[in-house]
Each structure stands twice: as structure tokens, then as C-alpha cells.
PDB file of C-alpha atoms in Angstrom:
ATOM      1  CA  MET A   1     202.020 -62.481  65.528  1.00 45.00           C
ATOM      2  CA  SER A   2     199.624 -61.924  68.401  1.00 41.00           C
ATOM      3  CA  GLU A   3     196.498 -64.034  68.107  1.00 45.00           C
ATOM      4  CA  SER A   4     194.436 -61.187  69.601  1.00 46.00           C
ATOM      5  CA  LYS A   5     195.363 -58.739  66.835  1.00 65.00           C
ATOM      6  CA  GLN A   6     195.199 -60.356  63.427  1.00 82.00           C
ATOM      7  CA  ARG A   7     196.691 -58.545  60.451  1.00 90.00           C
ATOM      8  CA  ARG A   8     194.441 -57.355  57.610  1.00 96.00           C
ATOM      9  CA  TYR A   9     195.670 -58.106  54.087  1.00 98.00           C
ATOM     10  CA  ASP A  10     195.287 -55.984  50.952  1.00 98.00           C
ATOM     11  CA  TRP A  11     196.175 -58.788  48.556  1.00 99.00           C
ATOM     12  CA  VAL A  12     194.939 -62.295  47.867  1.00 99.00           C
ATOM     13  CA  THR A  13     196.929 -64.271  45.293  1.00 99.00           C
ATOM     14  CA  PHE A  14     195.327 -67.172  43.458  1.00 99.00           C
ATOM     15  CA  THR A  15     196.935 -70.255  41.888  1.00 99.00           C
ATOM     16  CA  SER A  16     194.945 -73.204  40.522  1.00 99.00           C
ATOM     17  CA  ASP A  17     194.507 -75.899  37.894  1.00 98.00           C
ATOM     18  CA  TYR A  18     191.074 -74.518  36.963  1.00 98.00           C
ATOM     19  CA  GLY A  19     192.112 -73.276  33.517  1.00 98.00           C
ATOM     20  CA  LEU A  20     190.661 -70.222  31.805  1.00 97.00           C
ATOM     21  CA  ASP A  21     187.964 -71.789  29.618  1.00 97.00           C
ATOM     22  CA  ASP A  22     185.365 -72.037  32.383  1.00 97.00           C
ATOM     23  CA  VAL A  23     183.932 -69.786  35.085  1.00 98.00           C
ATOM     24  CA  PHE A  24     185.650 -71.447  38.063  1.00 98.00           C
ATOM     25  CA  VAL A  25     188.391 -68.840  38.498  1.00 99.00           C
ATOM     26  CA  GLY A  26     185.996 -65.924  38.208  1.00 99.00           C
ATOM     27  CA  VAL A  27     183.525 -67.486  40.631  1.00 99.00           C
ATOM     28  CA  CYS A  28     186.178 -67.999  43.326  1.00 99.00           C
ATOM     29  CA  LYS A  29     187.419 -64.444  42.867  1.00 99.00           C
ATOM     30  CA  GLY A  30     183.840 -63.226  43.088  1.00 99.00           C
ATOM     31  CA  VAL A  31     183.345 -64.986  46.428  1.00 99.00           C
ATOM     32  CA  VAL A  32     186.491 -63.333  47.809  1.00 99.00           C
ATOM     33  CA  ALA A  33     185.374 -59.940  46.461  1.00 99.00           C
ATOM     34  CA  GLN A  34     181.924 -60.290  48.058  1.00 98.00           C
ATOM     35  CA  LEU A  35     183.347 -61.136  51.469  1.00 99.00           C
ATOM     36  CA  ALA A  36     186.443 -58.893  51.407  1.00 99.00           C
ATOM     37  CA  PRO A  37     185.659 -56.028  49.017  1.00 98.00           C
ATOM     38  CA  HIS A  38     188.822 -54.104  49.903  1.00 98.00           C
ATOM     39  CA  VAL A  39     191.078 -56.879  48.566  1.00 98.00           C
ATOM     40  CA  ARG A  40     192.964 -56.875  45.295  1.00 99.00           C
ATOM     41  CA  ILE A  41     193.315 -60.329  43.741  1.00 99.00           C
ATOM     42  CA  LEU A  42     196.483 -61.275  41.885  1.00 99.00           C
ATOM     43  CA  ASP A  43     196.300 -64.264  39.546  1.00 99.00           C
ATOM     44  CA  VAL A  44     199.537 -66.261  39.654  1.00 99.00           C
ATOM     45  CA  CYS A  45     198.658 -69.147  37.324  1.00 98.00           C
ATOM     46  CA  HIS A  46     195.529 -71.124  36.489  1.00 98.00           C
ATOM     47  CA  LEU A  47     197.060 -73.385  33.839  1.00 96.00           C
ATOM     48  CA  ILE A  48     198.632 -75.915  36.191  1.00 95.00           C
ATOM     49  CA  ALA A  49     198.121 -79.342  34.616  1.00 92.00           C
ATOM     50  CA  ALA A  50     194.920 -80.877  35.951  1.00 94.00           C
ATOM     51  CA  GLN A  51     195.422 -82.392  39.422  1.00 94.00           C
ATOM     52  CA  ASP A  52     199.221 -82.039  39.165  1.00 94.00           C
ATOM     53  CA  VAL A  53     200.025 -81.110  42.754  1.00 96.00           C
ATOM     54  CA  GLU A  54     203.791 -81.161  42.284  1.00 93.00           C
ATOM     55  CA  GLN A  55     203.664 -78.785  39.319  1.00 93.00           C
ATOM     56  CA  GLY A  56     201.424 -76.483  41.329  1.00 96.00           C
ATOM     57  CA  ALA A  57     203.798 -76.590  44.296  1.00 96.00           C
ATOM     58  CA  ASN A  58     206.824 -75.842  42.118  1.00 93.00           C
ATOM     59  CA  SER A  59     205.046 -73.010  40.308  1.00 95.00           C
ATOM     60  CA  LEU A  60     203.824 -71.314  43.484  1.00 98.00           C
ATOM     61  CA  ALA A  61     207.256 -71.647  45.100  1.00 96.00           C
ATOM     62  CA  ALA A  62     208.928 -70.103  42.042  1.00 94.00           C
ATOM     63  CA  ALA A  63     206.517 -67.173  42.065  1.00 97.00           C
ATOM     64  CA  ILE A  64     206.142 -66.417  45.759  1.00 98.00           C
ATOM     65  CA  PRO A  65     209.458 -64.545  46.265  1.00 97.00           C
ATOM     66  CA  TYR A  66     208.076 -61.932  43.839  1.00 97.00           C
ATOM     67  CA  LEU A  67     204.636 -61.649  45.450  1.00 98.00           C
ATOM     68  CA  PRO A  68     203.565 -59.332  48.275  1.00 98.00           C
ATOM     69  CA  VAL A  69     202.965 -60.544  51.802  1.00 98.00           C
ATOM     70  CA  ALA A  70     199.407 -61.695  51.272  1.00 99.00           C
ATOM     71  CA  VAL A  71     196.853 -64.441  51.630  1.00 99.00           C
ATOM     72  CA  HIS A  72     197.937 -67.006  49.041  1.00 99.00           C
ATOM     73  CA  LEU A  73     195.035 -69.182  47.885  1.00 99.00           C
ATOM     74  CA  ALA A  74     196.148 -72.308  46.006  1.00 99.00           C
ATOM     75  CA  LEU A  75     193.818 -74.983  44.649  1.00 98.00           C
ATOM     76  CA  VAL A  76     195.077 -78.150  42.989  1.00 97.00           C
ATOM     77  CA  ASP A  77     193.232 -81.010  44.624  1.00 90.00           C
ATOM     78  CA  PRO A  78     192.962 -84.475  43.046  1.00 85.00           C
ATOM     79  CA  MET A  79     191.047 -85.638  46.115  1.00 67.00           C
ATOM     80  CA  HIS A  80     188.251 -83.095  45.518  1.00 59.00           C
ATOM     81  CA  GLY A  81     185.821 -83.488  48.408  1.00 53.00           C
ATOM     82  CA  SER A  82     187.116 -86.692  49.919  1.00 54.00           C
ATOM     83  CA  SER A  83     189.972 -87.174  52.357  1.00 64.00           C
ATOM     84  CA  ALA A  84     192.372 -84.265  51.751  1.00 83.00           C
ATOM     85  CA  ARG A  85     191.866 -81.887  54.668  1.00 95.00           C
ATOM     86  CA  GLY A  86     191.911 -78.153  54.139  1.00 97.00           C
ATOM     87  CA  ILE A  87     194.555 -76.107  55.927  1.00 99.00           C
ATOM     88  CA  ALA A  88     195.631 -72.553  56.588  1.00 99.00           C
ATOM     89  CA  VAL A  89     199.286 -71.852  57.303  1.00 99.00           C
ATOM     90  CA  GLU A  90     200.936 -68.684  58.554  1.00 99.00           C
ATOM     91  CA  THR A  91     204.615 -68.365  57.689  1.00 99.00           C
ATOM     92  CA  THR A  92     207.305 -66.631  59.687  1.00 98.00           C
ATOM     93  CA  ASP A  93     207.019 -63.500  57.505  1.00 97.00           C
ATOM     94  CA  SER A  94     203.229 -63.270  58.187  1.00 98.00           C
ATOM     95  CA  SER A  95     202.152 -64.611  54.793  1.00 98.00           C
ATOM     96  CA  MET A  96     199.047 -66.811  54.817  1.00 99.00           C
ATOM     97  CA  LEU A  97     198.618 -69.927  52.696  1.00 99.00           C
ATOM     98  CA  VAL A  98     195.211 -71.537  52.164  1.00 99.00           C
ATOM     99  CA  GLY A  99     194.560 -74.794  50.321  1.00 98.00           C
ATOM    100  CA  PRO A 100     194.403 -78.584  50.567  1.00 97.00           C
ATOM    101  CA  ASP A 101     196.899 -80.469  52.720  1.00 97.00           C
ATOM    102  CA  ASN A 102     198.427 -82.439  49.854  1.00 96.00           C
ATOM    103  CA  GLY A 103     201.861 -80.808  49.634  1.00 97.00           C
ATOM    104  CA  LEU A 104     200.728 -78.010  47.327  1.00 98.00           C
ATOM    105  CA  LEU A 105     201.665 -75.279  49.820  1.00 99.00           C
ATOM    106  CA  SER A 106     204.808 -76.834  51.253  1.00 98.00           C
ATOM    107  CA  LEU A 107     207.490 -75.482  48.909  1.00 97.00           C
ATOM    108  CA  ALA A 108     205.956 -72.013  49.165  1.00 98.00           C
ATOM    109  CA  TRP A 109     206.070 -71.927  52.961  1.00 98.00           C
ATOM    110  CA  ASN A 110     209.727 -72.927  52.769  1.00 97.00           C
ATOM    111  CA  GLU A 111     210.330 -69.886  50.549  1.00 96.00           C
ATOM    112  CA  ARG A 112     208.594 -67.690  53.141  1.00 97.00           C
ATOM    113  CA  GLY A 113     210.734 -68.847  56.046  1.00 97.00           C
ATOM    114  CA  GLY A 114     208.788 -71.868  57.262  1.00 98.00           C
ATOM    115  CA  VAL A 115     205.614 -72.527  59.222  1.00 99.00           C
ATOM    116  CA  ALA A 116     204.817 -70.285  62.195  1.00 98.00           C
ATOM    117  CA  ARG A 117     201.437 -71.893  62.905  1.00 99.00           C
ATOM    118  CA  ALA A 118     198.839 -73.956  61.099  1.00 99.00           C
ATOM    119  CA  CYS A 119     195.201 -74.933  61.499  1.00 99.00           C
ATOM    120  CA  GLU A 120     192.754 -77.323  59.906  1.00 99.00           C
ATOM    121  CA  ILE A 121     189.796 -75.776  58.089  1.00 99.00           C
ATOM    122  CA  THR A 122     186.822 -77.162  60.018  1.00 98.00           C
ATOM    123  CA  ASN A 123     184.519 -74.256  60.962  1.00 98.00           C
ATOM    124  CA  PRO A 124     181.495 -74.290  58.616  1.00 98.00           C
ATOM    125  CA  LYS A 125     180.351 -70.901  59.938  1.00 98.00           C
ATOM    126  CA  LEU A 126     182.993 -69.326  57.700  1.00 98.00           C
ATOM    127  CA  TRP A 127     182.004 -71.264  54.587  1.00 98.00           C
ATOM    128  CA  ARG A 128     179.250 -70.703  52.076  1.00 97.00           C
ATOM    129  CA  GLU A 129     175.908 -71.981  53.328  1.00 95.00           C
ATOM    130  CA  THR A 130     175.803 -74.848  50.841  1.00 94.00           C
ATOM    131  CA  VAL A 131     179.046 -76.732  50.227  1.00 93.00           C
ATOM    132  CA  HIS A 132     179.405 -78.823  47.090  1.00 92.00           C
ATOM    133  CA  LYS A 133     181.987 -81.569  47.461  1.00 87.00           C
ATOM    134  CA  THR A 134     183.430 -80.999  43.988  1.00 90.00           C
ATOM    135  CA  PHE A 135     183.886 -77.226  44.385  1.00 95.00           C
ATOM    136  CA  ARG A 136     185.510 -76.646  47.748  1.00 95.00           C
ATOM    137  CA  GLY A 137     187.470 -73.832  46.128  1.00 97.00           C
ATOM    138  CA  ARG A 138     184.325 -71.728  45.904  1.00 98.00           C
ATOM    139  CA  ASP A 139     182.507 -72.916  49.003  1.00 98.00           C
ATOM    140  CA  VAL A 140     185.289 -73.439  51.569  1.00 98.00           C
ATOM    141  CA  PHE A 141     188.725 -72.190  50.552  1.00 98.00           C
ATOM    142  CA  ALA A 142     187.753 -68.837  49.001  1.00 99.00           C
ATOM    143  CA  PRO A 143     185.648 -67.814  52.047  1.00 99.00           C
ATOM    144  CA  VAL A 144     188.509 -68.773  54.377  1.00 99.00           C
ATOM    145  CA  ALA A 145     190.950 -66.699  52.309  1.00 99.00           C
ATOM    146  CA  ALA A 146     188.548 -63.751  52.570  1.00 99.00           C
ATOM    147  CA  HIS A 147     188.234 -64.262  56.339  1.00 99.00           C
ATOM    148  CA  LEU A 148     192.002 -63.982  56.731  1.00 99.00           C
ATOM    149  CA  ALA A 149     192.209 -60.984  54.386  1.00 99.00           C
ATOM    150  CA  ASN A 150     189.629 -59.239  56.574  1.00 98.00           C
ATOM    151  CA  GLY A 151     191.809 -59.770  59.645  1.00 98.00           C
ATOM    152  CA  GLY A 152     189.645 -62.555  61.058  1.00 98.00           C
ATOM    153  CA  ASP A 153     191.059 -64.639  63.882  1.00 98.00           C
ATOM    154  CA  PHE A 154     193.323 -67.416  62.634  1.00 98.00           C
ATOM    155  CA  PHE A 155     191.954 -70.091  64.924  1.00 98.00           C
ATOM    156  CA  ASP A 156     188.340 -69.250  64.086  1.00 98.00           C
ATOM    157  CA  ILE A 157     189.131 -71.308  60.985  1.00 99.00           C
ATOM    158  CA  GLY A 158     189.689 -74.472  62.986  1.00 99.00           C
ATOM    159  CA  PRO A 159     191.958 -76.158  65.520  1.00 99.00           C
ATOM    160  CA  ALA A 160     195.721 -75.820  65.568  1.00 99.00           C
ATOM    161  CA  ILE A 161     197.655 -78.639  63.944  1.00 98.00           C
ATOM    162  CA  PRO A 162     201.370 -79.361  64.389  1.00 98.00           C
ATOM    163  CA  ALA A 163     203.663 -78.310  61.568  1.00 98.00           C
ATOM    164  CA  ASP A 164     205.191 -81.771  61.384  1.00 97.00           C
ATOM    165  CA  SER A 165     201.783 -83.258  60.525  1.00 98.00           C
ATOM    166  CA  LEU A 166     201.500 -81.242  57.298  1.00 98.00           C
ATOM    167  CA  THR A 167     201.975 -82.983  53.965  1.00 97.00           C
ATOM    168  CA  ARG A 168     205.128 -81.985  52.113  1.00 97.00           C
ATOM    169  CA  ILE A 169     206.311 -82.395  48.550  1.00 93.00           C
ATOM    170  CA  PRO A 170     209.646 -84.222  48.763  1.00 88.00           C
ATOM    171  CA  VAL A 171     212.585 -82.006  47.857  1.00 81.00           C
ATOM    172  CA  ARG A 172     214.484 -83.804  45.119  1.00 78.00           C
ATOM    173  CA  SER A 173     218.169 -83.999  45.931  1.00 81.00           C
ATOM    174  CA  VAL A 174     220.925 -83.298  43.427  1.00 90.00           C
ATOM    175  CA  VAL A 175     223.845 -85.732  43.427  1.00 89.00           C
ATOM    176  CA  VAL A 176     227.243 -84.406  42.373  1.00 90.00           C
ATOM    177  CA  ASP A 177     229.477 -87.402  41.654  1.00 85.00           C
ATOM    178  CA  ASP A 178     233.005 -86.311  40.724  1.00 82.00           C
ATOM    179  CA  ASP A 179     232.634 -84.881  37.204  1.00 85.00           C
ATOM    180  CA  HIS A 180     228.911 -85.457  36.642  1.00 90.00           C
ATOM    181  CA  VAL A 181     225.617 -84.381  38.174  1.00 96.00           C
ATOM    182  CA  HIS A 182     222.438 -86.427  38.634  1.00 96.00           C
ATOM    183  CA  ALA A 183     219.334 -84.231  38.482  1.00 96.00           C
ATOM    184  CA  GLU A 184     215.715 -84.422  37.423  1.00 95.00           C
ATOM    185  CA  VAL A 185     213.228 -82.317  35.523  1.00 95.00           C
ATOM    186  CA  SER A 186     211.323 -80.069  37.935  1.00 93.00           C
ATOM    187  CA  LEU A 187     209.209 -78.005  35.531  1.00 92.00           C
ATOM    188  CA  VAL A 188     208.367 -77.680  31.837  1.00 93.00           C
ATOM    189  CA  ASP A 189     207.072 -74.224  30.957  1.00 93.00           C
ATOM    190  CA  HIS A 190     204.701 -72.992  28.241  1.00 91.00           C
ATOM    191  CA  PHE A 191     207.602 -72.599  25.799  1.00 96.00           C
ATOM    192  CA  GLY A 192     208.875 -76.131  26.330  1.00 97.00           C
ATOM    193  CA  ASN A 193     211.885 -75.061  28.375  1.00 98.00           C
ATOM    194  CA  VAL A 194     212.935 -77.843  30.744  1.00 98.00           C
ATOM    195  CA  SER A 195     213.965 -76.583  34.191  1.00 96.00           C
ATOM    196  CA  LEU A 196     216.047 -78.907  36.352  1.00 96.00           C
ATOM    197  CA  ASN A 197     216.275 -79.163  40.135  1.00 94.00           C
ATOM    198  CA  LEU A 198     219.796 -77.774  40.225  1.00 93.00           C
ATOM    199  CA  ALA A 199     221.644 -74.481  40.268  1.00 93.00           C
ATOM    200  CA  ARG A 200     224.742 -73.329  38.418  1.00 94.00           C
ATOM    201  CA  SER A 201     226.739 -73.942  41.604  1.00 94.00           C
ATOM    202  CA  ASP A 202     225.925 -77.668  41.353  1.00 94.00           C
ATOM    203  CA  LEU A 203     227.464 -77.779  37.890  1.00 95.00           C
ATOM    204  CA  GLU A 204     230.461 -75.779  39.060  1.00 94.00           C
ATOM    205  CA  ALA A 205     230.980 -78.367  41.816  1.00 92.00           C
ATOM    206  CA  ALA A 206     231.434 -80.913  39.020  1.00 93.00           C
ATOM    207  CA  GLY A 207     233.914 -78.640  37.242  1.00 93.00           C
ATOM    208  CA  ILE A 208     231.444 -77.381  34.634  1.00 95.00           C
ATOM    209  CA  SER A 209     231.523 -73.676  33.731  1.00 94.00           C
ATOM    210  CA  PHE A 210     229.872 -71.341  31.218  1.00 94.00           C
ATOM    211  CA  GLY A 211     231.338 -71.988  27.802  1.00 94.00           C
ATOM    212  CA  ASP A 212     231.916 -75.702  28.372  1.00 95.00           C
ATOM    213  CA  THR A 213     230.308 -78.360  26.232  1.00 96.00           C
ATOM    214  CA  VAL A 214     228.734 -81.022  28.417  1.00 97.00           C
ATOM    215  CA  GLU A 215     227.483 -84.535  27.917  1.00 97.00           C
ATOM    216  CA  LEU A 216     223.732 -84.735  28.466  1.00 98.00           C
ATOM    217  CA  ARG A 217     222.143 -88.109  29.157  1.00 97.00           C
ATOM    218  CA  CYS A 218     218.354 -88.335  29.230  1.00 97.00           C
ATOM    219  CA  ASN A 219     215.619 -90.585  27.891  1.00 94.00           C
ATOM    220  CA  GLY A 220     218.145 -93.086  26.559  1.00 95.00           C
ATOM    221  CA  ARG A 221     220.027 -90.486  24.524  1.00 96.00           C
ATOM    222  CA  THR A 222     223.499 -88.990  24.900  1.00 97.00           C
ATOM    223  CA  LEU A 223     224.084 -85.526  23.458  1.00 97.00           C
ATOM    224  CA  ALA A 224     226.855 -82.921  23.460  1.00 97.00           C
ATOM    225  CA  VAL A 225     225.316 -79.630  24.591  1.00 98.00           C
ATOM    226  CA  PRO A 226     226.892 -76.197  25.234  1.00 97.00           C
ATOM    227  CA  PHE A 227     226.495 -74.557  28.658  1.00 97.00           C
ATOM    228  CA  THR A 228     225.661 -70.920  27.940  1.00 97.00           C
ATOM    229  CA  ALA A 229     224.366 -67.889  29.828  1.00 95.00           C
ATOM    230  CA  THR A 230     221.109 -67.862  27.829  1.00 96.00           C
ATOM    231  CA  TYR A 231     219.438 -69.744  24.998  1.00 96.00           C
ATOM    232  CA  GLY A 232     220.056 -66.695  22.801  1.00 96.00           C
ATOM    233  CA  ASP A 233     223.757 -67.574  22.814  1.00 97.00           C
ATOM    234  CA  VAL A 234     223.180 -70.481  20.395  1.00 97.00           C
ATOM    235  CA  PRO A 235     221.776 -70.437  16.838  1.00 98.00           C
ATOM    236  CA  ARG A 236     218.036 -70.834  16.276  1.00 98.00           C
ATOM    237  CA  GLY A 237     216.947 -74.429  16.622  1.00 98.00           C
ATOM    238  CA  ARG A 238     219.954 -75.428  18.748  1.00 98.00           C
ATOM    239  CA  LEU A 239     219.706 -77.041  22.183  1.00 98.00           C
ATOM    240  CA  THR A 240     221.597 -75.497  25.080  1.00 98.00           C
ATOM    241  CA  LEU A 241     222.000 -75.778  28.841  1.00 98.00           C
ATOM    242  CA  CYS A 242     221.559 -72.393  30.530  1.00 98.00           C
ATOM    243  CA  GLU A 243     219.917 -70.623  33.487  1.00 95.00           C
ATOM    244  CA  ASP A 244     216.205 -69.864  33.560  1.00 93.00           C
ATOM    245  CA  SER A 245     214.727 -66.611  34.853  1.00 92.00           C
ATOM    246  CA  PHE A 246     214.527 -68.065  38.379  1.00 92.00           C
ATOM    247  CA  ARG A 247     218.240 -69.024  38.385  1.00 92.00           C
ATOM    248  CA  ALA A 248     217.631 -72.741  37.974  1.00 93.00           C
ATOM    249  CA  VAL A 249     219.510 -74.636  35.279  1.00 97.00           C
ATOM    250  CA  MET A 250     217.374 -75.477  32.257  1.00 98.00           C
ATOM    251  CA  LEU A 251     217.498 -77.120  28.864  1.00 98.00           C
ATOM    252  CA  ALA A 252     216.197 -74.883  26.101  1.00 98.00           C
ATOM    253  CA  VAL A 253     216.057 -74.706  22.326  1.00 98.00           C
ATOM    254  CA  ASN A 254     216.451 -71.249  20.802  1.00 98.00           C
ATOM    255  CA  ALA A 255     213.073 -70.608  19.132  1.00 97.00           C
ATOM    256  CA  GLY A 256     212.128 -74.242  19.730  1.00 98.00           C
ATOM    257  CA  HIS A 257     210.610 -76.668  22.229  1.00 98.00           C
ATOM    258  CA  ALA A 258     213.175 -78.574  24.309  1.00 98.00           C
ATOM    259  CA  SER A 259     210.670 -80.870  26.007  1.00 97.00           C
ATOM    260  CA  GLN A 260     209.349 -82.135  22.680  1.00 97.00           C
ATOM    261  CA  GLU A 261     212.801 -82.439  21.128  1.00 97.00           C
ATOM    262  CA  LEU A 262     214.178 -84.432  24.067  1.00 97.00           C
ATOM    263  CA  ARG A 263     210.878 -86.227  24.748  1.00 96.00           C
ATOM    264  CA  ILE A 264     211.167 -85.637  28.469  1.00 96.00           C
ATOM    265  CA  THR A 265     208.809 -84.237  31.057  1.00 93.00           C
ATOM    266  CA  ARG A 266     208.720 -83.447  34.765  1.00 91.00           C
ATOM    267  CA  GLY A 267     210.194 -86.043  37.106  1.00 91.00           C
ATOM    268  CA  GLU A 268     212.470 -87.676  34.554  1.00 95.00           C
ATOM    269  CA  PRO A 269     216.166 -88.174  35.411  1.00 96.00           C
ATOM    270  CA  VAL A 270     218.943 -86.238  33.702  1.00 97.00           C
ATOM    271  CA  VAL A 271     222.718 -86.692  33.969  1.00 97.00           C
ATOM    272  CA  ILE A 272     225.097 -83.890  33.021  1.00 98.00           C
ATOM    273  CA  ALA A 273     228.818 -84.600  32.783  1.00 96.00           C
ATOM    274  CA  ARG A 274     232.019 -82.957  31.679  1.00 88.00           C
ATOM    275  CA  LEU A 275     233.199 -84.254  28.355  1.00 84.00           C
ATOM    276  CA  PRO A 276     236.401 -86.318  28.703  1.00 72.00           C
ATOM    277  CA  GLN A 277     238.552 -83.795  26.860  1.00 62.00           C
ATOM    278  CA  GLN A 278     237.604 -81.140  29.444  1.00 50.00           C
ATOM    279  CA  ALA A 279     238.418 -83.288  32.480  1.00 46.00           C
ATOM    280  CA  SER A 280     241.990 -82.009  32.725  1.00 42.00           C
ATOM    281  CA  ARG A 281     241.092 -78.320  32.671  1.00 44.00           C
TER     282      ARG A 281
END
């Protein structure tokens, strides 16, 4: 995109760990609305676990393929006002990402084709007059998002920074070892469904297909679990391995809470294997 003709955006999306019990979300949206009154604001999620950058990164990355080309404001910042620099990133499809440089934005820019250019947020002329160190979302990041939505110059925000200097969430690799797959929990949703960092193709590479019963090893337990198209394919209260709505493999209990039943949460290892009697199929 030409630096002399900056695109104007009709949408700002907003993801945070602010919750919905306080005024923080509304205040940030109000700042954007004051500075860019033409903008529509789309709330992605504000129930990210407090200061859980990796959950925020995974959630934004899962959502962003379904969002418009927009300014994407994301705020999950354990560092608050200290050493985490603020950044703005333009992706190759002209999406804008605004937030702290702690890895929160990194999976999302991968989904949007990668980084086209990036800058550090350093220009106080764009911020609110008084900046409180514990509420940069209101005083720094929201005004910068509004500046971009208004078509303001990208590098008015601050100096260019190289893409390879940006903080990234490590992409967890899946290991397919003959007839079993080593994975890990990437996300636990509101219903207790446990999404893993693998796709159906990873299971197929280990010879596992829909309809098979697999051996699940997690949290010191070994269980026989069916691999089904959806959790509705098993009786109520039964655990199954299936695909989630974003085409990742997940563990779910029909009308139950898989995370509580298995006592596992994000980041924990999981091994899925063909049962011995299926090895000759």
C-alpha cells in the first residue's frame, strides 16, 4: 500500500481480557467512537483469561478469518505500562493490528498473510493528553486504532521496525510417530471443549479415521475414546474425539465439560494412538 494514500477503515474489531463486569471495554470503544465516529466496532471476545497472552493470540487467530479487513485492536498485556512496547502491524491483505508487542498479534498476522510493515507506537501527539500507565488501552492503543481507521499515515504512529524483531507466540508442532500423535491443548472454550493443536489430517497420517476408537493418554490417564464427526454422535455424558467448528481436533463430552472430566487445560500434552487391534487395518 502506498504510504502517501492510507486506506480508511469502516470497522474496528476489539479483543481483550477486560471482562464485561467493568467499564473498561465501553470506555475504549467510546474513545474510538469519539475520534473516528464513522467506525463500527465489532467485539470479538473480552473474556480472555486475565493476562493470558497465548489464549488471546489463539482466540484472535481463530476468529480473524471470519472478520472483515479492518483495524484489529487487541489488548492482553501482563506488562501493563512497563516494558512491552506498543506496535501497529499492517498485513499483506491491508488489515491493521494494534496492541502490545508480546506475541498477542502474531498468530493473527500469520492468518492474514504475514507482516507487510510494522511500526512502534511512540508518537504521543496521537494519544490522549494524559496517559495512565495501567490503562494504555484507553489512552494509547484505542487512539492509535482510531487514527488508522481515519486513514491517518501509518508512520505518524512511530518509526518503522523490522518484522523479525516482533515478538511471536511459538507455533506448537505436532509429532506424528508411526501410529500415534503427540499434540497439546491449544484452547479450552466456554463449554469445556478441549481443542488440540492438530487437524484431522494429522490423525489420518497415523492411520486414524472417523469411526475408529483411539487410545487417549493425558494427565496420567489412558482412555479408549471414539473418533467421531461431532460430539452429538455419542450418547450424552460420553467423551469423544471430533472436529471443532474451526476444523481443529477437539475432545468433547456430549452435554458435559471435557476439561473438567479430564482435568486438563491449555498447554498440557496429549497422545492419541491407534488401538492395537486396529493396527492391521
